[in-house]
XYZ file of N, CA and C in Angstrom:
786
model
N -87.414 177.509 207.156
C -87.906 176.739 206.369
C -88.579 175.469 207.249
N -89.623 174.973 208.043
C -89.770 174.105 209.449
C -89.343 172.611 208.160
N -89.093 171.877 209.220
C -88.216 170.473 208.599
C -89.548 169.834 208.527
N -90.776 169.972 209.104
C -92.222 169.221 208.254
C -92.409 169.598 207.051
N -92.101 171.259 206.702
C -92.697 171.655 205.439
C -91.237 171.062 204.287
N -90.121 171.514 204.979
C -89.242 170.371 204.219
C -89.392 169.106 203.695
N -89.863 168.488 204.092
C -90.301 166.541 203.995
C -91.028 166.769 203.206
N -92.350 167.935 203.497
C -93.352 167.256 202.303
C -92.732 168.062 200.819
N -91.802 168.628 200.713
C -91.540 169.395 199.699
C -90.626 168.188 198.732
N -90.139 168.193 200.079
C -88.432 167.035 199.203
C -90.097 165.930 198.839
N -90.988 165.539 200.046
C -91.439 164.008 199.305
C -92.853 164.581 197.893
N -93.077 165.795 197.417
C -93.428 166.150 196.742
C -92.968 166.063 195.151
N -91.071 166.470 195.485
C -90.929 166.635 194.419
C -90.139 164.867 194.179
N -89.748 163.734 194.842
C -89.317 162.660 194.694
C -90.796 162.000 194.030
N -91.571 162.208 194.486
C -93.143 161.415 193.747
C -93.410 161.872 192.726
N -93.195 163.458 192.006
C -93.617 163.775 191.003
C -92.714 164.540 189.928
N -92.415 163.499 188.674
C -91.390 164.851 188.026
C -91.896 165.465 187.215
N -93.229 166.551 187.348
C -93.288 166.967 186.698
C -92.589 168.214 188.009
N -93.020 168.295 189.145
C -92.960 169.146 190.109
C -91.706 169.596 190.383
N -90.550 168.333 190.016
C -89.633 168.043 189.997
C -88.618 169.090 189.134
N -89.302 169.234 187.738
C -88.441 169.824 186.729
C -88.654 171.424 187.306
N -90.230 171.279 186.988
C -90.520 173.011 186.931
C -89.932 173.509 188.054
N -89.778 172.969 189.906
C -89.313 173.307 190.548
C -87.654 173.525 190.412
N -87.322 172.772 189.638
C -85.496 172.677 189.409
C -85.466 173.744 188.497
N -86.178 173.683 187.876
C -85.908 174.810 186.225
C -85.676 176.076 186.778
N -87.199 176.254 187.523
C -86.755 177.687 187.809
C -86.090 178.183 188.980
N -85.637 177.128 189.462
C -84.769 178.053 190.625
C -83.153 178.124 190.298
N -83.111 177.292 189.189
C -82.306 177.319 188.456
C -81.829 178.505 187.622
N -82.721 178.928 186.875
C -83.143 178.777 185.649
C -83.295 180.675 185.588
N -83.941 180.795 186.623
C -84.670 181.969 187.153
C -85.530 182.508 186.338
N -86.152 181.762 185.850
C -87.294 182.065 184.690
C -88.336 180.913 184.986
N -89.144 181.479 184.496
C -90.416 180.154 184.438
C -90.693 178.726 183.184
N -91.074 177.845 183.593
C -90.825 176.753 183.174
C -92.579 176.276 182.950
N -92.799 176.939 181.482
C -94.217 177.083 181.480
C -94.645 175.872 180.062
N -95.563 174.865 181.325
C -95.670 173.455 180.257
C -96.836 173.357 179.030
N -96.626 173.163 178.206
C -97.405 172.491 177.848
C -97.978 170.999 177.271
N -98.831 170.595 176.548
C -98.733 169.414 176.327
C -98.278 168.676 176.152
N -97.618 168.879 175.134
C -96.270 167.734 174.463
C -94.895 167.234 176.378
N -94.734 168.978 177.566
C -94.132 168.371 178.554
C -95.200 167.456 179.052
N -96.341 167.459 179.131
C -96.710 166.413 180.181
C -96.739 165.063 179.431
N -96.784 164.976 178.173
C -96.765 163.816 177.864
C -94.843 163.264 178.430
N -94.205 164.003 177.873
C -93.036 163.292 178.680
C -92.648 163.130 180.182
N -93.192 163.991 180.598
C -93.347 163.834 182.052
C -93.942 162.529 182.860
N -95.480 162.367 181.823
C -95.918 160.887 181.822
C -95.442 159.799 181.363
N -94.421 159.825 180.668
C -93.536 158.515 179.749
C -92.068 158.744 180.837
N -91.822 159.598 181.349
C -90.563 159.114 182.233
C -91.269 159.106 183.494
N -92.202 159.465 183.914
C -92.410 158.135 185.385
C -92.671 157.135 184.403
N -93.603 156.656 183.689
C -93.674 155.628 183.526
C -92.451 154.735 183.284
N -91.218 154.990 182.511
C -89.945 154.345 182.664
C -89.426 154.048 184.186
N -90.054 155.348 185.224
C -89.092 155.260 186.634
C -89.442 154.245 187.564
N -91.254 153.637 186.902
C -92.280 152.843 187.881
C -91.737 151.761 187.085
N -91.217 151.562 185.693
C -91.127 150.215 185.671
C -91.930 149.342 184.643
N -93.188 150.674 183.968
C -93.804 150.377 182.965
C -93.510 149.789 181.876
N -92.406 150.595 181.204
C -91.661 150.488 180.160
C -89.963 150.623 180.161
N -89.511 149.440 179.346
C -88.637 149.387 179.359
C -87.414 149.625 177.712
N -88.020 150.015 177.092
C -88.160 150.448 175.403
C -88.655 152.459 174.918
N -88.334 152.639 174.832
C -89.485 153.903 174.985
C -88.833 154.594 173.258
N -89.435 155.113 172.428
C -88.388 155.195 171.268
C -90.003 156.453 171.331
N -89.411 158.263 171.462
C -89.856 159.240 171.665
C -89.400 160.486 170.635
N -91.023 160.406 169.346
C -89.878 161.572 168.875
C -90.506 162.638 168.464
N -90.210 163.434 168.494
C -90.263 165.063 168.691
C -89.334 165.913 168.268
N -90.172 167.017 167.546
C -88.556 168.098 167.451
C -88.186 168.965 167.915
N -86.704 169.200 167.045
C -85.243 169.861 168.213
C -86.037 170.963 168.900
N -85.643 171.158 169.813
C -85.876 172.358 170.273
C -87.262 172.909 171.195
N -88.198 171.681 171.187
C -89.421 171.482 172.298
C -88.821 171.235 173.785
N -87.864 170.705 174.218
C -88.079 170.391 175.722
C -87.041 169.746 175.981
N -86.822 168.706 174.943
C -86.712 166.826 174.855
C -85.574 166.575 176.146
N -84.011 167.726 175.291
C -83.030 167.053 176.360
C -82.843 167.576 177.912
N -83.795 168.984 177.879
C -84.001 169.637 179.393
C -84.770 168.353 180.408
N -85.420 168.150 180.147
C -86.628 167.669 180.730
C -86.286 165.690 180.184
N -85.577 165.020 179.641
C -85.596 163.241 179.410
C -84.835 163.215 179.452
N -83.465 164.026 179.269
C -82.488 164.381 179.854
C -81.651 164.835 181.589
N -81.715 165.764 181.370
C -81.017 166.921 181.986
C -82.051 166.556 183.323
N -82.980 166.973 183.535
C -84.154 167.219 184.832
C -84.523 165.743 185.119
N -84.796 164.259 184.289
C -84.845 162.508 184.233
C -84.054 162.274 185.069
N -82.383 162.725 184.088
C -81.817 162.253 185.235
C -81.261 162.303 186.959
N -81.883 164.043 186.561
C -81.476 164.534 188.123
C -82.506 164.110 189.369
N -83.387 163.707 188.695
C -84.201 163.613 189.323
C -84.595 161.670 189.808
N -84.067 161.141 189.255
C -83.502 159.510 189.211
C -82.637 159.390 190.155
N -81.555 160.378 189.904
C -80.639 160.451 191.008
C -80.681 160.564 192.527
N -81.848 162.100 192.642
C -82.517 161.944 193.867
C -83.406 160.919 194.885
N -83.212 159.783 193.799
C -85.225 159.273 193.745
C -83.544 158.122 194.238
N -82.742 157.816 194.294
C -82.348 156.487 194.454
C -80.672 157.166 193.786
N -79.333 157.229 194.050
C -78.197 157.716 194.644
C -77.329 156.671 193.653
N -77.962 155.186 194.037
C -76.987 153.943 192.870
C -77.319 154.535 191.899
N -77.998 154.910 190.881
C -78.603 154.530 189.501
C -77.471 155.129 188.811
N -77.490 154.274 187.915
C -76.579 154.837 186.671
C -77.364 154.635 184.971
N -76.413 156.055 184.593
C -77.091 156.187 183.434
C -75.813 156.096 182.542
N -76.276 155.906 181.155
C -75.519 156.093 179.423
C -76.392 157.243 179.155
N -75.796 157.861 178.631
C -76.380 158.990 177.571
C -75.281 159.363 176.621
N -75.566 158.943 175.734
C -75.524 158.896 174.400
C -76.621 160.220 173.282
N -75.683 161.209 172.499
C -76.251 162.024 171.699
C -75.224 162.103 170.160
N -75.133 162.782 168.969
C -74.338 162.359 167.907
C -73.409 163.198 168.129
N -72.926 163.858 169.164
C -71.222 164.186 169.420
C -71.347 164.752 170.524
N -69.517 164.547 171.198
C -69.356 164.175 172.205
C -69.799 165.645 173.053
N -69.549 166.497 172.283
C -69.754 168.091 172.511
C -71.072 167.893 173.440
N -71.821 168.030 172.387
C -73.420 168.034 173.085
C -74.046 167.347 174.473
N -72.948 165.737 174.193
C -73.418 164.734 175.490
C -72.736 165.249 176.926
N -71.404 165.767 176.067
C -70.628 166.385 177.925
C -71.120 167.385 178.227
N -71.771 168.578 177.413
C -72.214 169.387 178.367
C -73.774 169.302 178.551
N -74.631 168.437 178.594
C -74.991 167.994 178.970
C -75.366 167.147 180.241
N -74.051 166.283 179.824
C -73.559 165.349 181.453
C -73.266 166.848 183.097
N -72.802 167.460 181.974
C -71.848 168.547 182.390
C -73.067 169.437 183.857
N -73.743 169.574 182.958
C -75.294 170.324 183.233
C -76.221 169.465 184.290
N -76.010 168.111 184.338
C -76.704 167.577 184.981
C -76.061 167.168 186.683
N -74.879 167.156 186.211
C -74.102 167.526 187.382
C -73.646 168.910 188.814
N -73.841 170.103 187.362
C -74.553 171.414 188.110
C -75.496 170.779 189.056
N -76.820 170.926 188.912
C -78.095 170.134 189.103
C -78.041 169.904 190.310
N -77.368 168.640 189.934
C -77.057 167.679 191.725
C -76.649 168.099 192.566
N -75.609 169.005 191.795
C -74.670 169.508 193.080
C -74.911 171.231 193.405
N -76.104 171.712 192.932
C -76.943 172.798 193.258
C -77.390 173.051 195.063
N -76.786 173.984 195.564
C -77.042 174.515 196.686
C -78.308 174.116 197.672
N -79.832 174.137 196.103
C -80.575 173.780 196.493
C -81.600 172.459 196.287
N -80.824 171.255 195.705
C -80.570 170.100 195.429
C -80.206 169.442 196.580
N -78.645 170.129 196.846
C -78.146 169.491 197.899
C -78.927 169.779 199.659
N -79.094 170.836 199.598
C -80.887 171.628 200.927
C -81.405 170.879 200.522
N -82.227 169.890 199.980
C -83.362 168.698 199.853
C -82.800 167.335 199.892
N -81.657 167.137 199.227
C -81.396 165.904 199.064
C -80.108 165.825 199.158
N -79.771 165.522 200.603
C -77.987 165.883 200.183
C -77.403 164.336 200.814
N -78.417 163.652 200.750
C -77.686 162.353 200.440
C -77.178 161.657 199.055
N -77.610 162.499 198.221
C -76.928 162.425 196.658
C -75.626 163.547 196.536
N -74.128 162.913 196.806
C -72.975 163.314 197.053
C -71.924 162.760 195.234
N -71.835 163.986 194.363
C -70.768 163.486 193.649
C -68.901 163.452 194.135
N -68.693 162.050 193.738
C -67.472 161.972 194.476
C -66.633 163.254 193.961
N -65.421 163.428 195.364
C -64.485 164.289 195.025
C -63.748 164.293 193.779
N -63.634 163.199 193.502
C -62.599 163.206 192.895
C -62.735 163.119 191.044
N -64.731 163.530 190.904
C -65.087 163.919 190.035
C -65.084 164.165 189.599
N -64.407 164.853 188.146
C -63.578 166.057 187.869
C -64.297 166.175 186.309
N -64.179 164.819 185.336
C -64.589 164.922 183.931
C -65.999 165.174 183.758
N -66.266 165.350 183.199
C -68.023 165.871 181.943
C -68.317 163.964 181.800
N -67.601 163.511 180.868
C -67.086 162.302 180.128
C -67.859 161.130 181.230
N -67.516 160.463 182.517
C -67.703 159.835 183.672
C -67.862 160.195 184.692
N -68.835 160.542 185.689
C -69.097 160.718 187.193
C -69.362 159.627 188.169
N -69.202 159.801 189.279
C -69.754 158.901 190.034
C -70.827 159.861 191.270
N -71.252 159.241 192.015
C -71.896 159.444 193.239
C -71.567 158.843 193.874
N -71.595 158.979 195.366
C -70.682 158.108 196.574
C -71.247 156.674 197.035
N -72.472 156.580 196.250
C -73.308 155.593 196.073
C -72.943 154.859 194.850
N -72.172 154.970 194.123
C -71.959 154.108 193.528
C -72.756 154.536 191.929
N -73.308 155.624 191.790
C -74.823 155.645 190.258
C -73.110 156.160 189.895
N -73.802 157.137 188.852
C -73.122 158.065 187.702
C -73.599 158.097 186.822
N -73.387 159.316 186.078
C -73.229 159.014 184.396
C -71.953 158.930 184.003
N -72.078 158.152 182.580
C -70.977 158.186 181.185
C -71.748 159.028 180.150
N -70.632 159.997 179.588
C -72.023 160.794 178.621
C -71.020 160.392 177.482
N -71.267 159.566 175.738
C -70.116 160.050 174.314
C -71.388 160.530 173.607
N -70.353 160.249 172.692
C -70.898 160.329 171.687
C -71.984 159.128 170.925
N -72.690 158.827 170.161
C -73.790 157.285 170.074
C -72.815 156.536 169.198
N -72.161 157.309 168.270
C -70.759 157.004 167.158
C -69.173 156.025 168.063
N -69.366 156.670 169.586
C -68.158 156.525 169.988
C -67.781 154.868 170.708
N -66.888 155.246 171.930
C -66.747 153.691 173.129
C -67.498 154.292 173.817
N -68.263 153.275 174.427
C -69.120 153.895 175.457
C -69.140 151.878 176.383
N -67.715 151.311 176.718
C -67.431 149.743 177.137
C -66.356 150.652 178.970
N -67.203 149.745 179.238
C -66.383 150.042 180.470
C -67.285 150.664 181.967
N -68.637 150.355 181.566
C -69.477 151.013 182.473
C -70.956 150.038 181.886
N -71.378 150.028 182.623
C -72.896 149.990 182.690
C -74.578 150.542 183.027
N -75.232 150.670 182.321
C -76.592 151.177 183.000
C -77.635 150.617 183.692
N -77.932 151.088 184.616
C -79.351 150.420 185.047
C -78.331 149.572 186.941
N -79.177 148.726 187.605
C -78.857 148.410 188.054
C -78.840 146.887 187.705
N -77.547 145.579 188.786
C -77.577 144.368 188.536
C -78.651 143.814 188.711
N -79.324 142.734 187.839
C -80.585 141.886 188.264
C -79.849 140.642 188.715
N -80.920 140.241 190.023
C -80.402 139.690 190.563
C -80.666 138.014 190.310
N -82.553 137.906 190.655
C -83.279 136.942 190.893
C -83.896 137.773 190.028
N -85.085 136.864 189.023
C -85.732 136.965 187.835
C -87.387 137.093 188.475
N -87.534 137.332 190.046
C -88.830 137.267 190.234
C -88.130 138.742 191.512
N -86.984 139.265 191.146
C -87.267 140.656 192.085
C -87.452 141.818 191.517
N -88.476 142.205 192.950
C -88.671 143.864 192.660
C -87.486 144.125 192.193
N -87.055 144.743 191.261
C -85.298 145.928 191.140
C -86.362 146.856 190.817
N -85.501 147.929 191.808
C -85.765 149.248 192.182
C -85.106 149.424 190.733
N -85.831 151.437 190.138
C -85.627 151.517 188.834
C -83.771 152.167 189.475
N -82.921 151.781 188.823
C -81.630 152.313 188.862
C -80.718 152.613 187.903
N -81.280 153.142 186.909
C -80.694 153.992 185.675
C -81.319 153.449 184.670
N -80.292 154.295 183.223
C -80.605 153.622 182.061
C -79.914 153.874 180.483
N -80.033 153.476 179.650
C -79.462 154.250 178.259
C -80.615 155.626 177.994
N -80.503 156.849 177.261
C -80.465 158.049 177.130
C -79.522 158.009 175.713
N -80.433 157.969 174.906
C -79.919 158.749 173.468
C -80.734 159.440 172.541
N -80.123 161.051 172.781
C -80.705 161.829 172.464
C -80.283 162.456 171.236
N -81.008 162.176 169.922
C -80.436 162.889 169.338
C -79.150 161.728 168.371
N -78.943 160.636 168.258
C -78.259 159.355 168.171
C -77.290 160.076 166.562
N -77.942 160.639 165.744
C -77.493 161.145 163.990
C -78.182 162.704 163.623
N -76.708 163.427 163.287
C -76.585 164.654 162.922
C -77.590 164.638 161.698
N -78.401 165.756 161.939
C -79.327 165.559 160.755
C -78.620 165.763 159.234
N -77.596 166.106 159.130
C -76.994 166.241 157.669
C -76.630 164.978 157.567
N -75.959 163.840 158.453
C -76.072 162.853 158.235
C -77.100 161.628 157.883
N -78.061 162.301 158.087
C -79.301 161.242 157.799
C -79.245 160.447 156.156
N -79.315 161.984 155.680
C -78.778 161.041 154.133
C -77.368 160.297 153.467
N -76.946 160.200 154.442
C -75.418 158.733 154.001
C -75.901 157.619 154.402
N -76.115 156.781 153.503
C -76.732 155.533 154.585
C -75.505 154.893 155.148
N -74.146 155.555 154.470
C -72.805 154.481 155.786
C -72.901 155.268 156.781
N -73.152 156.451 157.132
C -73.131 156.965 158.469
C -74.630 156.832 159.248
N -75.856 156.350 158.437
C -77.123 155.874 159.228
C -76.733 154.032 159.322
N -75.799 153.612 158.651
C -75.578 152.492 159.359
C -75.261 152.017 160.381
N -73.736 153.396 160.723
C -73.370 153.317 161.252
C -73.813 153.519 163.106
N -73.971 153.681 162.814
C -75.067 154.465 164.290
C -76.215 153.048 164.562
N -76.593 152.460 163.664
C -77.147 151.608 163.556
C -77.203 150.401 164.034
N -75.771 150.049 163.491
C -75.382 148.578 163.827
C -74.672 149.291 165.310
N -73.919 150.451 165.352
C -73.318 150.566 166.914
C -74.500 150.065 167.852
N -75.280 150.818 168.162
C -76.713 150.312 169.001
C -76.642 148.248 169.000
N -76.738 148.575 167.751
C -76.814 146.316 167.834
C -75.773 145.748 168.606
N -73.941 146.556 167.978
C -73.501 145.770 168.268
C -73.266 145.465 170.280
N -73.013 147.502 170.219
C -72.691 147.383 171.620
C -73.151 148.611 172.654
N -73.913 149.535 172.239
C -74.649 149.958 173.217
C -75.969 149.444 173.540
N -76.753 148.299 173.311
C -77.981 147.218 173.482
C -77.198 146.619 174.840
N -75.842 146.365 174.848
C -75.330 145.483 175.403
C -74.965 146.179 176.632
N -74.695 147.229 177.122
C -74.278 148.056 178.066
C -75.075 147.906 179.635
N -76.237 147.504 179.599
C -77.170 147.076 180.580
C -76.917 146.284 181.203
N -77.324 146.733 182.720
C -76.453 145.903 184.088
C -77.841 144.806 183.943
N -78.840 144.720 183.235
C -79.769 144.192 183.939
C -81.174 144.526 182.587
N -81.978 143.176 182.097
C -82.849 142.830 181.243
C -84.112 144.185 181.579
N -84.240 144.731 182.891
C -85.054 145.180 183.203
C -84.366 146.725 182.878
N -83.229 146.574 182.868
C -82.694 148.222 182.128
C -83.352 148.733 181.196
N -84.084 150.584 181.452
C -84.779 151.022 180.057
C -83.648 151.889 179.156
N -84.152 150.953 177.755
C -83.393 152.209 177.265
C -84.464 153.167 176.381
N -83.916 154.173 176.262
C -84.780 155.240 175.307
C -84.075 156.349 174.623
N -85.352 156.379 174.111
C -83.743 156.508 172.276
C -85.000 157.869 171.925
N -84.583 159.506 172.231
C -85.210 160.942 171.525
C -84.804 161.313 170.996
N -85.713 160.936 169.503
C -84.735 162.134 168.809
C -86.275 162.505 167.693
N -86.231 163.636 166.443
C -86.568 163.502 165.632
C -86.395 162.577 164.539
N -87.322 162.736 163.590
C -87.237 161.296 162.606
C -86.701 162.149 161.268
N -85.813 161.647 161.013
C -85.033 162.021 159.708
C -84.901 161.320 158.911
N -85.350 160.288 158.578
C -84.880 159.052 157.382
C -85.742 157.730 157.690
N -85.751 156.968 156.640
C -86.692 156.110 157.136
C -86.582 154.553 157.681
N -84.661 155.033 157.267
C -83.855 154.166 157.876
C -82.841 154.688 158.946
N -83.527 155.835 159.723
C -82.571 155.973 160.498
C -82.874 155.008 162.237
N -82.587 155.546 162.914
C -81.994 154.526 164.033
C -83.845 154.045 164.372
N -84.415 154.826 164.658
C -85.920 154.990 164.729
C -86.218 153.609 163.603
N -86.537 153.993 162.498
C -86.697 153.140 161.913
C -86.153 151.429 161.524
N -85.209 151.682 161.929
C -84.389 150.191 161.789
C -84.832 149.425 162.668
N -85.080 150.370 163.477
C -85.655 149.034 165.038
C -86.782 148.548 164.806
N -87.823 149.639 164.294
C -89.320 149.370 164.219
C -89.335 148.252 163.491
N -88.195 148.363 162.034
C -88.340 147.150 161.113
C -88.320 146.051 161.657
N -87.298 146.016 162.790
C -86.440 145.158 163.066
C -86.905 144.418 163.951
N -87.626 145.022 164.898
C -88.141 144.427 166.518
C -89.636 145.413 166.871
N -90.309 146.131 166.338
C -91.267 147.448 166.691
C -91.943 146.623 167.457
N -91.890 145.252 167.881
C -93.297 144.861 168.958
C -92.601 145.524 170.157
N -91.059 145.584 170.715
C -90.497 145.333 171.781
C -90.712 146.871 172.226
N -90.999 147.944 171.175
C -90.957 148.713 171.613
C -91.944 149.976 171.843
N -92.223 150.868 172.814
C -93.222 151.619 172.863
C -92.876 153.248 172.698
N -93.793 153.841 171.677
C -93.413 154.410 170.373
C -94.306 155.531 171.025
N -94.024 156.658 170.840
C -94.589 158.649 171.080
C -94.011 158.695 170.294
N -95.343 159.290 169.144
C -94.938 160.242 168.085
C -95.573 161.829 168.708
N -94.979 162.663 168.093
C -95.906 163.756 169.073
C -95.093 164.921 167.999
N -95.712 164.780 166.769
C -95.767 166.067 165.574
C -96.067 167.143 165.952
N -94.985 168.271 165.242
C -95.059 169.882 165.655
C -96.833 170.360 165.040
N -97.821 169.393 164.160
C -99.037 169.818 163.467
C -100.212 169.111 164.186
N -100.749 169.340 165.224
C -101.491 168.049 165.242
C -102.832 167.857 164.281
N -102.847 166.485 164.367
C -104.564 166.125 163.973
C -105.211 167.393 163.424
N -105.499 168.333 164.405
C -106.805 169.434 164.380
C -106.367 170.538 163.242
N -105.365 170.038 163.402
C -104.042 171.232 162.548
C -103.575 172.523 163.542
N -104.078 172.193 164.053
C -103.510 173.384 165.281
C -101.642 173.222 165.579
N -101.098 174.021 165.901
C -99.892 174.099 166.718
C -99.400 173.117 167.811
N -98.640 172.366 168.013
C -97.790 171.367 169.562
C -97.908 172.734 170.312
N -96.966 173.614 169.711
C -96.742 173.993 170.724
C -96.624 175.753 170.201
N -97.625 176.975 170.254
C -97.510 177.922 169.352
C -96.560 178.728 169.938
N -96.750 178.500 171.481
C -96.156 180.191 171.788
C -94.707 179.466 171.096
N -94.061 178.627 170.815
C -92.778 177.773 170.054
C -92.248 178.524 168.380
N -94.153 177.760 167.623
C -94.379 177.693 166.362
C -95.429 177.977 166.102
N -96.081 179.192 165.417
C -98.038 178.857 165.375
C -97.689 178.200 164.272
N -98.733 178.133 163.657
C -99.055 177.333 162.225
C -98.436 177.630 161.144
N -98.660 179.243 160.668
C -97.943 180.084 160.175
C -96.563 179.810 159.475
N -96.024 179.952 160.962
C -94.251 179.208 161.010
C -94.177 178.216 160.720
N -95.436 177.097 161.081
C -94.754 175.843 160.812
C -95.171 175.355 158.692
N -96.194 175.934 158.826
C -96.584 175.833 157.782
C -95.482 176.108 156.075
N -95.069 176.969 156.704
C -94.198 177.809 156.256
C -92.689 177.103 155.782
């Protein structure tokens, strides 16, 4: 491919989250990424976060609807391509899920096609661990369970000046902070909610660092319910129920309306 064509492709992928996701998903998985309306919503809000238009975002969506693929794996990889100094904290209800996602993000960044397009994004040679790895530009990813220790690492870039335009440099991304089986336990819900208040929300390097929570609603007092009751005006909330207002299925190729009703 000629240099001009490569430059055009690189520009398109860096400037368009949807194109980046489709391109890398298909290259790495050898199958087509079928874009549904709710994926368009995820792409739109990922772009809003990257553009600094929202810093507190809640995305409520059912499991297995592509939320982790788009808003964790691809979003972090895209952000590192745009700014290799980006720092992310990624949390989920279990260490194994968070670590698997972190490993897959690193695999994307180190893939031949990613390195061909974005050779300036280098993972440090000694970054062997899944739970914490760095780029040579001091960016990186820390992955833990939402009830685990997240000290010693900050998300985002340092905010030196209130009037300075800070380039997006990472976020805290929480994907399913509590296991569905644990959501009926008040003790376990409170553990996650208090952990967010006492530790997680303080692991930002700047007041401009976004916090994204992606989860299915499990209980009125789950983390989303807790935050909306306490500080609802501070959060932009996007709800994507699997049955649309008109009675149709959100993603009919995944679940048709009869399956959802049952």
